[in-house]
């Protein structure tokens, strides 16, 4: 098909479709089906889950064990507060991604930049979780008079510290690898697509 | 604001449908994309302050949404055959002429990349290169080169179909 023929068909009034007020109202009543909106919904669900879980754990440790392990509750409350800050930072990034009013190049660059930042947050926060929790529990163990032996190491011996550090390093590395893989599965395709589109735009 | 928005959408309904048809072959995806465009236009409508031409703003929102929307279609084969089912509208009031014309347009433009589709849409909408630069953020010189390449692709396609 030659371009002139295409232009003729494109501009043919018969090719113009109308839209009724009822259809517009129905569409505006519906919810957005784009992935950013879904990501925001999932993020909010994560926040609710964390708040409920921390509330339950805190109640158990505050009221149980004769009140001797209240510090565990404070550790979890602290983590929940960090998660809340993480939630607001991620949510702000996602909200920023929904702005569609700039030109296409700016829109793609902006979205790519925010998405890469978002995945960095995910990777750092997700991987830092294990060492932060394990270190917090290590210091808690040192404060409490709990008789604890792991593989024959008493908690005050250098052997225990080495063993505990090794476990922390291995778990952190494993979580880092898992998060990296998960990010690639969840967002890799879209990041690649944005990069490909930008490369094509710059190509002469 | 609602009345103004409705009037705007009805005035530009043609381009919304055309963009949906070009970027999605599956009727379900087309409807999703149309709804997404409508929501994005509605959300950004209060912020529109006549800094850009109204048409420029609409093309920006519509094309940005079409190109960056994470469509379900991505999970389907990229070169899905254009069957009756995927081409035709499932609405009763669709004239067969409309479908025939769209079959021809999709046959010609369907294989272009997302960026090329955006360029040809604006070209067919009679936008100047200056407006196209404003909407896409691609320099006029690059747009001219790309437009020539698109014309060449269309010509090759015609030749391939002829022989």
Coordinates of N, CA and C in Angstrom, one line a residue, chain B residues 96-161:
Chain B
X96 N -18.9 -2.7 8.1 CA -17.8 -3.6 7.5 C -16.8 -2.8 6.7
X97 N -17.2 -1.6 6.2 CA -16.2 -0.7 5.5 C -15.1 -0.3 6.5
X98 N -15.5 0.0 7.7 CA -14.6 0.4 8.7 C -13.6 -0.7 8.9
X99 N -14.1 -1.9 9.1 CA -13.2 -3.0 9.3 C -12.3 -3.3 8.1
X100 N -12.8 -3.2 7.0 CA -12.0 -3.4 5.8 C -10.9 -2.5 5.7
X101 N -11.2 -1.2 6.0 CA -10.2 -0.2 5.9 C -9.1 -0.4 6.9
X102 N -9.6 -0.8 8.1 CA -8.6 -1.1 9.2 C -7.7 -2.3 8.9
X103 N -8.3 -3.2 8.2 CA -7.5 -4.4 7.8 C -6.3 -3.9 6.9
X104 N -6.7 -3.0 6.0 CA -5.6 -2.6 5.1 C -4.6 -1.7 5.8
X105 N -5.0 -0.9 6.7 CA -4.1 0.0 7.5 C -3.2 -0.9 8.4
X106 N -3.8 -1.9 9.1 CA -3.0 -2.7 9.9 C -2.0 -3.6 9.2
X107 N -2.5 -4.0 8.0 CA -1.6 -4.8 7.2 C -0.4 -4.1 6.8
X108 N -0.6 -2.7 6.5 CA 0.6 -1.9 6.1 C 1.4 -1.5 7.2
X109 N 0.8 -1.1 8.3 CA 1.6 -0.4 9.4 C 1.9 -1.4 10.5
X110 N 1.1 -2.5 10.6 CA 1.2 -3.4 11.7 C 2.6 -3.9 12.1
X111 N 3.5 -4.0 11.1 CA 4.8 -4.6 11.3 C 5.9 -3.5 11.7
X112 N 5.5 -2.3 11.7 CA 6.4 -1.2 12.1 C 6.7 -1.3 13.6
X113 N 7.8 -0.7 14.0 CA 8.1 -0.7 15.4 C 7.2 0.4 16.1
X114 N 7.2 0.3 17.4 CA 6.3 1.3 18.2 C 6.6 2.7 17.8
X115 N 7.9 3.0 17.7 CA 8.3 4.4 17.4 C 7.9 4.8 16.0
X116 N 8.1 3.9 15.1 CA 7.8 4.1 13.7 C 6.2 4.3 13.6
X117 N 5.5 3.5 14.3 CA 4.0 3.7 14.3 C 3.7 5.1 14.8
X118 N 4.3 5.6 15.9 CA 4.0 6.9 16.4 C 4.3 8.0 15.3
X119 N 5.4 7.8 14.6 CA 5.8 8.8 13.6 C 4.7 8.8 12.5
X120 N 4.4 7.6 12.0 CA 3.4 7.5 10.9 C 2.0 8.0 11.3
X121 N 1.7 7.7 12.5 CA 0.4 8.2 13.0 C 0.3 9.8 12.9
X122 N 1.4 10.4 13.4 CA 1.4 11.9 13.4 C 1.5 12.4 12.0
X123 N 2.2 11.7 11.1 CA 2.3 12.1 9.7 C 0.9 12.0 9.1
X124 N 0.2 10.9 9.3 CA -1.1 10.7 8.8 C -2.1 11.7 9.4
X125 N -1.9 12.1 10.6 CA -2.7 13.1 11.2 C -2.4 14.5 10.8
X126 N -1.5 14.6 9.8 CA -1.2 15.9 9.2 C -0.4 16.9 10.1
X127 N 0.3 16.3 11.0 CA 1.1 17.1 12.0 C 2.4 17.6 11.3
X128 N 2.8 18.8 11.6 CA 4.1 19.3 11.0 C 5.2 18.6 11.7
X129 N 6.4 18.7 11.1 CA 7.6 18.1 11.7 C 7.9 18.8 13.0
X130 N 7.6 20.1 13.1 CA 7.8 20.8 14.3 C 7.0 20.3 15.5
X131 N 5.7 20.0 15.1 CA 4.8 19.5 16.1 C 5.2 18.0 16.5
X132 N 5.6 17.3 15.5 CA 6.1 15.9 15.8 C 7.3 15.9 16.7
X133 N 8.2 16.9 16.5 CA 9.3 17.0 17.4 C 8.9 17.3 18.8
X134 N 7.9 18.2 18.9 CA 7.3 18.6 20.2 C 6.7 17.4 20.9
X135 N 6.0 16.5 20.2 CA 5.3 15.4 20.8 C 6.2 14.2 21.1
X136 N 7.2 14.0 20.2 CA 8.0 12.8 20.3 C 9.4 13.1 21.0
X137 N 9.9 14.3 20.8 CA 11.2 14.6 21.4 C 12.3 14.1 20.4
X138 N 11.9 13.9 19.2 CA 13.0 13.5 18.2 C 13.2 14.7 17.3
X139 N 14.4 15.0 17.0 CA 14.7 16.2 16.1 C 14.1 16.1 14.8
X140 N 13.8 17.3 14.2 CA 13.1 17.2 12.9 C 14.0 16.5 11.8
X141 N 15.3 16.7 11.9 CA 16.2 16.1 10.9 C 16.1 14.6 11.0
X142 N 16.1 14.1 12.2 CA 16.0 12.6 12.5 C 14.6 12.1 12.0
X143 N 13.6 12.9 12.3 CA 12.2 12.5 11.9 C 12.1 12.3 10.4
X144 N 12.8 13.3 9.7 CA 12.7 13.2 8.2 C 13.4 11.9 7.7
X145 N 14.5 11.6 8.3 CA 15.3 10.4 7.9 C 14.4 9.2 8.2
X146 N 13.8 9.2 9.4 CA 13.0 8.0 9.8 C 11.7 7.9 8.9
X147 N 11.2 9.0 8.6 CA 10.0 9.0 7.7 C 10.3 8.4 6.3
X148 N 11.5 8.8 5.8 CA 11.9 8.2 4.5 C 12.1 6.7 4.6
X149 N 12.6 6.3 5.8 CA 12.8 4.8 6.0 C 11.5 4.1 6.1
X150 N 10.5 4.7 6.7 CA 9.2 4.1 6.9 C 8.5 4.0 5.5
X151 N 8.7 5.1 4.7 CA 8.1 5.0 3.3 C 8.7 3.9 2.5
X152 N 10.0 3.7 2.7 CA 10.7 2.7 2.0 C 10.2 1.3 2.5
X153 N 10.0 1.2 3.7 CA 9.5 -0.1 4.3 C 8.1 -0.4 3.7
X154 N 7.3 0.6 3.6 CA 5.9 0.4 3.1 C 6.0 0.0 1.6
X155 N 6.9 0.7 0.9 CA 7.1 0.4 -0.5 C 7.5 -1.1 -0.7
X156 N 8.5 -1.5 0.1 CA 9.0 -2.9 0.0 C 7.8 -3.9 0.3
X157 N 7.0 -3.5 1.2 CA 5.9 -4.4 1.6 C 4.9 -4.6 0.5
X158 N 4.7 -3.4 -0.2 CA 3.8 -3.5 -1.4 C 4.4 -4.4 -2.4
X159 N 5.7 -4.2 -2.7 CA 6.3 -5.0 -3.7 C 6.3 -6.5 -3.4
X160 N 6.5 -6.8 -2.1 CA 6.5 -8.2 -1.6 C 5.2 -8.8 -1.8
X161 N 4.1 -8.0 -1.6 CA 2.8 -8.5 -1.8 C 2.4 -8.7 -3.2

